[in-house]
């Protein structure tokens, strides 16, 4: 049985760039017992594309953070499938982000402080991948 999902993301940004345009990116993700698993690097690259744009208000950021966590979960699953010991540090960062989301309430992630608390561990995951280009 093949399971497929498409993640469509708009970004969350406080950079004051403004504008009404909300860029989005999609990253297809599929998994099945007969299909090869996505590599951690490919999942991370899809995460970067999916989280590259910004949001304009709390509702936008709520949706963005929900999708950002979903994209991070795909990366974590790929890392766990390939080598949990090699990827232990970034897996832990995704776990921290999930814990923060649960702590603040997944329905209240559009608030700046809450989204920041969830985003910081995910930024550490991004930094880890940049420091380990071979991973």
XYZ file of N, CA, C and O in Angstrom:
540
model
N 0.852 -1.172 0.000
C 0.000 0.000 0.000
C 0.894 1.230 0.000
O 1.830 1.331 0.766
N 0.604 2.172 -0.825
C 1.380 3.403 -0.946
C 0.624 4.542 -0.284
O -0.547 4.750 -0.515
N 1.317 5.264 0.579
C 0.735 6.410 1.262
C 1.456 7.644 0.759
O 2.678 7.690 0.738
N 0.714 8.638 0.338
C 1.347 9.847 -0.180
C 0.722 11.063 0.473
O -0.463 11.101 0.748
N 1.566 12.049 0.704
C 1.094 13.312 1.278
C 1.840 14.444 0.592
O 2.973 14.291 0.185
N 1.195 15.563 0.476
C 1.836 16.744 -0.083
C 1.804 17.815 0.986
O 0.762 18.117 1.552
N 2.976 18.359 1.254
C 3.092 19.418 2.248
C 3.187 20.731 1.492
O 4.088 20.928 0.691
N 2.242 21.634 1.728
C 2.249 22.945 1.091
C 2.425 23.963 2.195
O 1.641 24.020 3.128
N 3.486 24.753 2.071
C 3.834 25.637 3.165
C 3.932 27.082 2.732
O 4.443 27.397 1.674
N 3.475 27.954 3.617
C 3.782 29.364 3.494
C 4.590 29.709 4.715
O 4.499 29.051 5.731
N 5.396 30.731 4.648
C 6.354 31.001 5.710
C 5.850 31.932 6.771
O 4.796 32.526 6.674
N 6.662 32.052 7.792
C 6.396 32.936 8.921
C 7.625 33.791 9.115
O 8.697 33.274 9.329
N 7.482 35.079 9.017
C 8.629 35.954 9.110
C 8.249 37.237 9.804
O 7.192 37.790 9.575
N 9.138 37.714 10.639
C 8.942 38.988 11.310
C 9.886 40.030 10.741
O 10.228 40.995 11.390
N 10.330 39.832 9.492
C 11.328 40.728 8.937
C 10.726 42.008 8.385
O 11.440 42.836 7.863
N 9.425 42.173 8.482
C 8.783 43.397 8.026
C 8.763 43.534 6.527
O 8.512 44.608 6.007
N 9.039 42.466 5.808
C 9.065 42.514 4.356
C 7.718 42.831 3.764
O 7.612 43.298 2.644
N 6.676 42.581 4.509
C 5.326 42.931 4.091
C 4.941 42.322 2.772
O 5.524 41.379 2.297
N 3.927 42.893 2.173
C 3.446 42.392 0.892
C 2.315 41.423 1.100
O 2.233 40.751 2.104
N 1.454 41.378 0.116
C 0.316 40.476 0.212
C 0.613 39.111 -0.358
O -0.132 38.175 -0.128
N 1.667 39.016 -1.147
C 1.981 37.733 -1.761
C 2.468 36.773 -0.692
O 3.257 37.120 0.157
N 1.958 35.562 -0.757
C 2.373 34.527 0.174
C 2.926 33.375 -0.640
O 2.174 32.521 -1.084
N 4.245 33.368 -0.849
C 4.814 32.287 -1.630
C 4.580 30.954 -0.932
O 4.506 30.891 0.286
N 4.480 29.940 -1.716
C 4.340 28.616 -1.130
C 5.184 27.646 -1.929
O 5.563 27.897 -3.053
N 5.493 26.554 -1.291
C 6.260 25.504 -1.939
C 5.612 24.198 -1.556
O 5.021 24.075 -0.496
N 5.731 23.236 -2.409
C 5.192 21.937 -2.056
C 6.307 20.921 -2.123
O 7.212 21.023 -2.935
N 6.227 19.962 -1.245
C 7.211 18.902 -1.188
C 6.463 17.594 -1.067
O 5.906 17.301 -0.020
N 6.409 16.824 -2.143
C 5.710 15.551 -2.045
C 6.503 14.587 -1.184
O 7.716 14.538 -1.247
N 5.790 13.848 -0.371
C 6.408 12.875 0.491
C 5.605 11.600 0.359
O 4.387 11.621 0.493
N 6.263 10.510 0.086
C 5.547 9.251 0.002
C 6.337 8.184 0.726
O 7.547 8.241 0.834
N 5.611 7.210 1.215
C 6.246 6.119 1.928
C 5.424 4.860 1.750
O 4.216 4.911 1.693
N 6.108 3.761 1.674
C 5.454 2.464 1.681
C 6.505 1.429 2.013
O 7.691 1.705 1.987
N 6.068 0.243 2.295
C 7.024 -0.795 2.640
C 7.851 -1.215 1.432
O 8.954 -1.689 1.574
N 7.353 -1.015 0.199
C 8.103 -1.409 -0.982
C 8.887 -0.251 -1.601
O 9.791 -0.483 -2.376
N 8.547 0.985 -1.268
C 9.254 2.139 -1.824
C 10.445 2.476 -0.942
O 10.388 2.331 0.272
N 11.551 2.914 -1.559
C 12.707 3.294 -0.752
C 12.381 4.531 0.081
O 11.643 5.412 -0.351
N 12.934 4.570 1.272
C 12.712 5.711 2.165
C 13.461 6.920 1.622
O 14.496 6.806 0.975
N 12.945 8.099 1.910
C 13.596 9.334 1.511
C 14.856 9.480 2.365
O 14.870 9.127 3.544
N 15.911 9.980 1.773
C 17.157 10.165 2.515
C 17.015 11.360 3.457
O 16.234 12.280 3.192
N 17.778 11.375 4.539
C 17.732 12.531 5.434
C 18.074 13.839 4.726
O 17.422 14.860 4.952
N 19.053 13.826 3.844
C 19.442 15.050 3.138
C 18.307 15.518 2.227
O 18.001 16.703 2.175
N 17.669 14.597 1.510
C 16.562 14.973 0.627
C 15.381 15.506 1.454
O 14.751 16.498 1.070
N 15.104 14.879 2.585
C 14.022 15.352 3.452
C 14.360 16.734 4.004
O 13.493 17.613 4.065
N 15.619 16.946 4.367
C 16.039 18.249 4.873
C 15.929 19.317 3.789
O 15.464 20.432 4.049
N 16.336 18.995 2.570
C 16.222 19.960 1.472
C 14.761 20.314 1.205
O 14.435 21.479 0.961
N 13.870 19.334 1.292
C 12.437 19.605 1.130
C 11.936 20.479 2.287
O 11.127 21.387 2.073
N 12.452 20.245 3.484
C 12.102 21.070 4.649
C 12.514 22.518 4.397
O 11.748 23.446 4.656
N 13.727 22.724 3.882
C 14.211 24.082 3.620
C 13.332 24.803 2.599
O 12.995 25.970 2.787
N 12.985 24.119 1.539
C 12.125 24.719 0.516
C 10.758 25.050 1.126
O 10.217 26.141 0.915
N 10.251 24.132 1.903
C 8.912 24.289 2.466
C 8.831 25.386 3.523
O 7.764 25.924 3.774
N 9.957 25.737 4.129
C 9.940 26.719 5.213
C 10.613 28.028 4.826
O 10.884 28.863 5.691
N 10.830 28.259 3.541
C 11.604 29.413 3.091
C 10.813 30.729 3.035
O 11.409 31.788 3.056
N 9.510 30.687 2.982
C 8.738 31.922 2.806
C 8.216 32.452 4.144
O 8.438 31.862 5.179
N 7.530 33.564 4.128
C 7.082 34.195 5.366
C 5.568 34.247 5.520
O 4.828 33.997 4.580
N 5.122 34.564 6.734
C 3.687 34.717 6.993
C 3.415 36.154 7.427
O 4.334 36.895 7.753
N 2.161 36.529 7.428
C 1.827 37.931 7.666
C 1.062 38.194 8.952
O 1.019 39.325 9.398
N 0.425 37.191 9.521
C -0.351 37.415 10.735
C -0.385 36.138 11.570
O 0.164 35.111 11.175
N -1.014 36.216 12.723
C -1.023 35.081 13.649
C -1.656 33.835 13.032
O -1.153 32.730 13.216
N -2.754 33.993 12.292
C -3.386 32.823 11.669
C -2.452 32.184 10.650
O -2.327 30.960 10.588
N -1.807 33.027 9.848
C -0.829 32.545 8.877
C 0.298 31.790 9.575
O 0.715 30.717 9.142
N 0.810 32.387 10.653
C 1.920 31.765 11.369
C 1.493 30.471 12.068
O 2.284 29.542 12.175
N 0.259 30.415 12.521
C -0.253 29.180 13.111
C -0.213 28.053 12.076
O 0.296 26.974 12.348
N -0.727 28.327 10.898
C -0.718 27.330 9.828
C 0.709 26.960 9.447
O 1.034 25.785 9.253
N 1.565 27.983 9.339
C 2.958 27.753 8.974
C 3.655 26.859 9.995
O 4.335 25.900 9.635
N 3.497 27.164 11.274
C 4.181 26.382 12.300
C 3.679 24.939 12.324
O 4.468 24.016 12.539
N 2.407 24.748 12.082
C 1.862 23.395 12.019
C 2.511 22.619 10.867
O 2.938 21.475 11.034
N 2.603 23.269 9.716
C 3.227 22.611 8.561
C 4.732 22.455 8.748
O 5.328 21.469 8.305
N 5.376 23.413 9.403
C 6.816 23.335 9.666
C 7.130 22.120 10.534
O 8.082 21.381 10.273
N 6.314 21.907 11.551
C 6.498 20.733 12.402
C 6.286 19.438 11.615
O 7.008 18.462 11.816
N 5.301 19.433 10.732
C 5.060 18.241 9.908
C 6.253 17.956 8.997
O 6.666 16.804 8.840
N 6.828 19.007 8.412
C 8.004 18.835 7.550
C 9.199 18.345 8.363
O 9.974 17.496 7.914
N 9.357 18.863 9.577
C 10.450 18.428 10.457
C 10.272 16.962 10.855
O 11.260 16.225 10.983
N 9.035 16.541 11.017
C 8.774 15.139 11.352
C 9.224 14.216 10.219
O 9.770 13.142 10.466
N 9.039 14.648 8.984
C 9.498 13.860 7.842
C 11.022 13.734 7.886
O 11.579 12.658 7.650
N 11.702 14.831 8.214
C 13.170 14.798 8.327
C 13.573 13.841 9.452
O 14.460 13.001 9.278
N 12.917 13.967 10.608
C 13.250 13.090 11.739
C 13.040 11.618 11.370
O 13.889 10.772 11.668
N 11.930 11.310 10.720
C 11.665 9.923 10.333
C 12.736 9.392 9.395
O 13.166 8.245 9.510
N 13.180 10.234 8.464
C 14.239 9.824 7.533
C 15.555 9.583 8.277
O 16.276 8.619 7.993
N 15.870 10.446 9.238
C 17.098 10.285 10.018
C 17.036 9.020 10.866
O 18.023 8.275 10.954
N 15.891 8.763 11.480
C 15.735 7.570 12.307
C 15.836 6.308 11.461
O 16.405 5.308 11.906
N 15.317 6.355 10.250
C 15.359 5.184 9.376
C 16.781 4.901 8.886
O 17.166 3.745 8.746
N 17.556 5.956 8.650
C 18.905 5.759 8.097
C 19.916 5.388 9.171
O 20.634 4.389 9.030
N 20.031 6.192 10.230
C 21.041 5.929 11.261
C 20.740 6.767 12.506
O 21.228 7.891 12.617
N 19.962 6.222 13.427
C 19.579 6.999 14.610
C 20.762 7.485 15.442
O 20.693 8.552 16.049
N 21.862 6.750 15.462
C 23.007 7.194 16.263
C 23.749 8.340 15.581
O 24.149 9.297 16.242
N 23.910 8.291 14.275
C 24.567 9.370 13.541
C 23.764 10.664 13.645
O 24.325 11.746 13.802
N 22.458 10.541 13.570
C 21.570 11.706 13.555
C 20.946 11.993 14.925
O 19.959 12.718 15.009
N 21.507 11.462 15.991
C 20.919 11.615 17.320
C 20.723 13.086 17.700
O 19.677 13.457 18.249
N 21.698 13.925 17.408
C 21.595 15.339 17.792
C 20.440 16.048 17.072
O 19.580 16.643 17.731
N 20.374 16.013 15.733
C 19.241 16.692 15.084
C 17.896 16.027 15.362
O 16.868 16.713 15.405
N 17.879 14.725 15.570
C 16.631 14.065 15.973
C 16.165 14.660 17.294
O 14.977 14.959 17.489
N 17.095 14.879 18.203
C 16.771 15.481 19.496
C 16.204 16.888 19.351
O 15.306 17.287 20.106
N 16.713 17.638 18.378
C 16.189 18.991 18.149
C 14.739 18.953 17.690
O 13.915 19.760 18.135
N 14.412 18.030 16.816
C 13.020 17.902 16.368
C 12.145 17.464 17.540
O 11.034 17.987 17.722
N 12.660 16.555 18.355
C 11.920 16.136 19.548
C 11.650 17.335 20.465
O 10.540 17.488 20.991
N 12.673 18.198 20.651
C 12.501 19.390 21.483
C 11.424 20.308 20.919
O 10.601 20.855 21.668
N 11.425 20.494 19.602
C 10.418 21.347 18.965
C 9.022 20.780 19.202
O 8.082 21.518 19.512
N 8.880 19.475 19.064
C 7.587 18.820 19.308
C 7.162 19.003 20.765
O 5.987 19.278 21.040
N 8.112 18.861 21.690
C 7.798 19.042 23.108
C 7.348 20.478 23.388
O 6.399 20.700 24.149
N 8.023 21.450 22.779
C 7.636 22.847 22.956
C 6.236 23.090 22.392
O 5.435 23.806 22.982
N 5.963 22.517 21.237
C 4.633 22.667 20.625
C 3.560 22.090 21.538
O 2.496 22.696 21.711
N 3.844 20.954 22.127
C 2.885 20.349 23.053
C 2.736 21.201 24.310
O 1.631 21.368 24.826
N 3.847 21.740 24.785
C 3.822 22.556 26.007
C 2.971 23.816 25.826
O 2.160 24.151 26.685
N 3.175 24.519 24.717
C 2.455 25.769 24.492
C 1.072 25.549 23.893
O 0.257 26.464 23.875
N 0.821 24.354 23.407
C -0.453 24.041 22.774
C -0.334 24.206 21.275
O -0.020 25.282 20.788
N -0.586 23.147 20.565
C -0.427 23.176 19.111
C -1.422 24.099 18.429
O -1.226 24.460 17.279
N -2.453 24.495 19.153
C -3.420 25.426 18.580
C -3.072 26.878 18.916
O -3.827 27.786 18.593
N -1.910 27.111 19.524
C -1.503 28.463 19.905
C -0.074 28.763 19.451
O 0.665 29.481 20.120
N 0.316 28.220 18.316
C 1.685 28.402 17.830
C 1.870 29.674 17.011
O 2.984 30.028 16.678
N 0.781 30.377 16.697
C 0.889 31.613 15.937
C 1.418 32.770 16.763
O 1.888 33.764 16.206
N 1.377 32.659 18.086
C 1.920 33.712 18.948
C 3.438 33.733 18.803
O 4.083 32.689 18.747
N 4.013 34.938 18.731
C 5.456 35.066 18.468
C 6.318 34.280 19.446
O 7.242 33.591 19.042
N 6.057 34.404 20.723
C 6.878 33.689 21.697
C 6.777 32.185 21.550
O 7.769 31.475 21.681
N 5.580 31.703 21.269
C 5.378 30.270 21.109
C 6.039 29.759 19.839
O 6.693 28.714 19.851
N 5.887 30.494 18.761
C 6.511 30.050 17.512
C 8.028 30.102 17.635
O 8.731 29.243 17.103
N 8.542 31.076 18.360
C 9.994 31.158 18.563
C 10.489 29.956 19.361
O 11.509 29.349 19.004
N 9.773 29.587 20.411
C 10.174 28.451 21.238
C 10.210 27.151 20.434
O 11.047 26.280 20.684
N 9.329 27.031 19.473
C 9.294 25.839 18.622
C 10.356 25.946 17.520
O 11.006 24.965 17.169
N 10.557 27.138 17.000
C 11.489 27.326 15.887
C 12.957 27.198 16.285
O 13.772 26.750 15.473
N 13.304 27.600 17.495
C 14.720 27.557 17.886
C 15.337 26.170 17.761
O 16.414 26.035 17.168
N 14.716 25.112 18.284
C 15.326 23.789 18.089
C 15.401 23.393 16.612
O 16.358 22.738 16.191
N 14.418 23.827 15.825
C 14.455 23.496 14.394
C 15.571 24.263 13.696
O 16.195 23.749 12.755
N 15.872 25.476 14.156
C 17.011 26.217 13.611
C 18.321 25.505 13.958
O 19.265 25.515 13.165
N 18.373 24.879 15.117
C 19.563 24.099 15.492
C 19.709 22.888 14.583
O 20.819 22.501 14.235
N 18.581 22.273 14.201
C 18.633 21.154 13.259
C 19.203 21.631 11.928
O 20.070 20.979 11.341
N 18.743 22.790 11.454
C 19.249 23.356 10.197
C 20.749 23.593 10.308
O 21.522 23.249 9.404
N 21.191 24.177 11.417
C 22.618 24.435 11.620
C 23.414 23.128 11.608
O 24.499 23.068 11.037
N 22.867 22.084 12.207
C 23.557 20.795 12.221
C 23.763 20.287 10.795
O 24.859 19.835 10.451
N 22.736 20.365 9.974
C 22.873 19.905 8.592
C 23.892 20.751 7.831
O 24.623 20.238 6.992
N 23.956 22.045 8.105
C 24.937 22.901 7.439
C 26.356 22.561 7.882
O 27.297 22.662 7.096
N 26.513 22.163 9.136
C 27.828 21.789 9.656
C 28.242 20.393 9.250
O 29.407 20.029 9.383
N 27.307 19.600 8.775
C 27.570 18.210 8.385
C 27.062 17.978 6.958
O 26.091 17.239 6.763
N 27.705 18.597 5.969
C 27.200 18.474 4.588
C 27.234 17.044 4.054
O 26.526 16.737 3.104
N 28.009 16.194 4.674
C 28.092 14.799 4.229
C 26.919 13.960 4.716
O 26.687 12.871 4.222
N 26.186 14.477 5.695
C 25.093 13.694 6.303
C 23.875 13.664 5.406
O 23.600 14.524 4.628
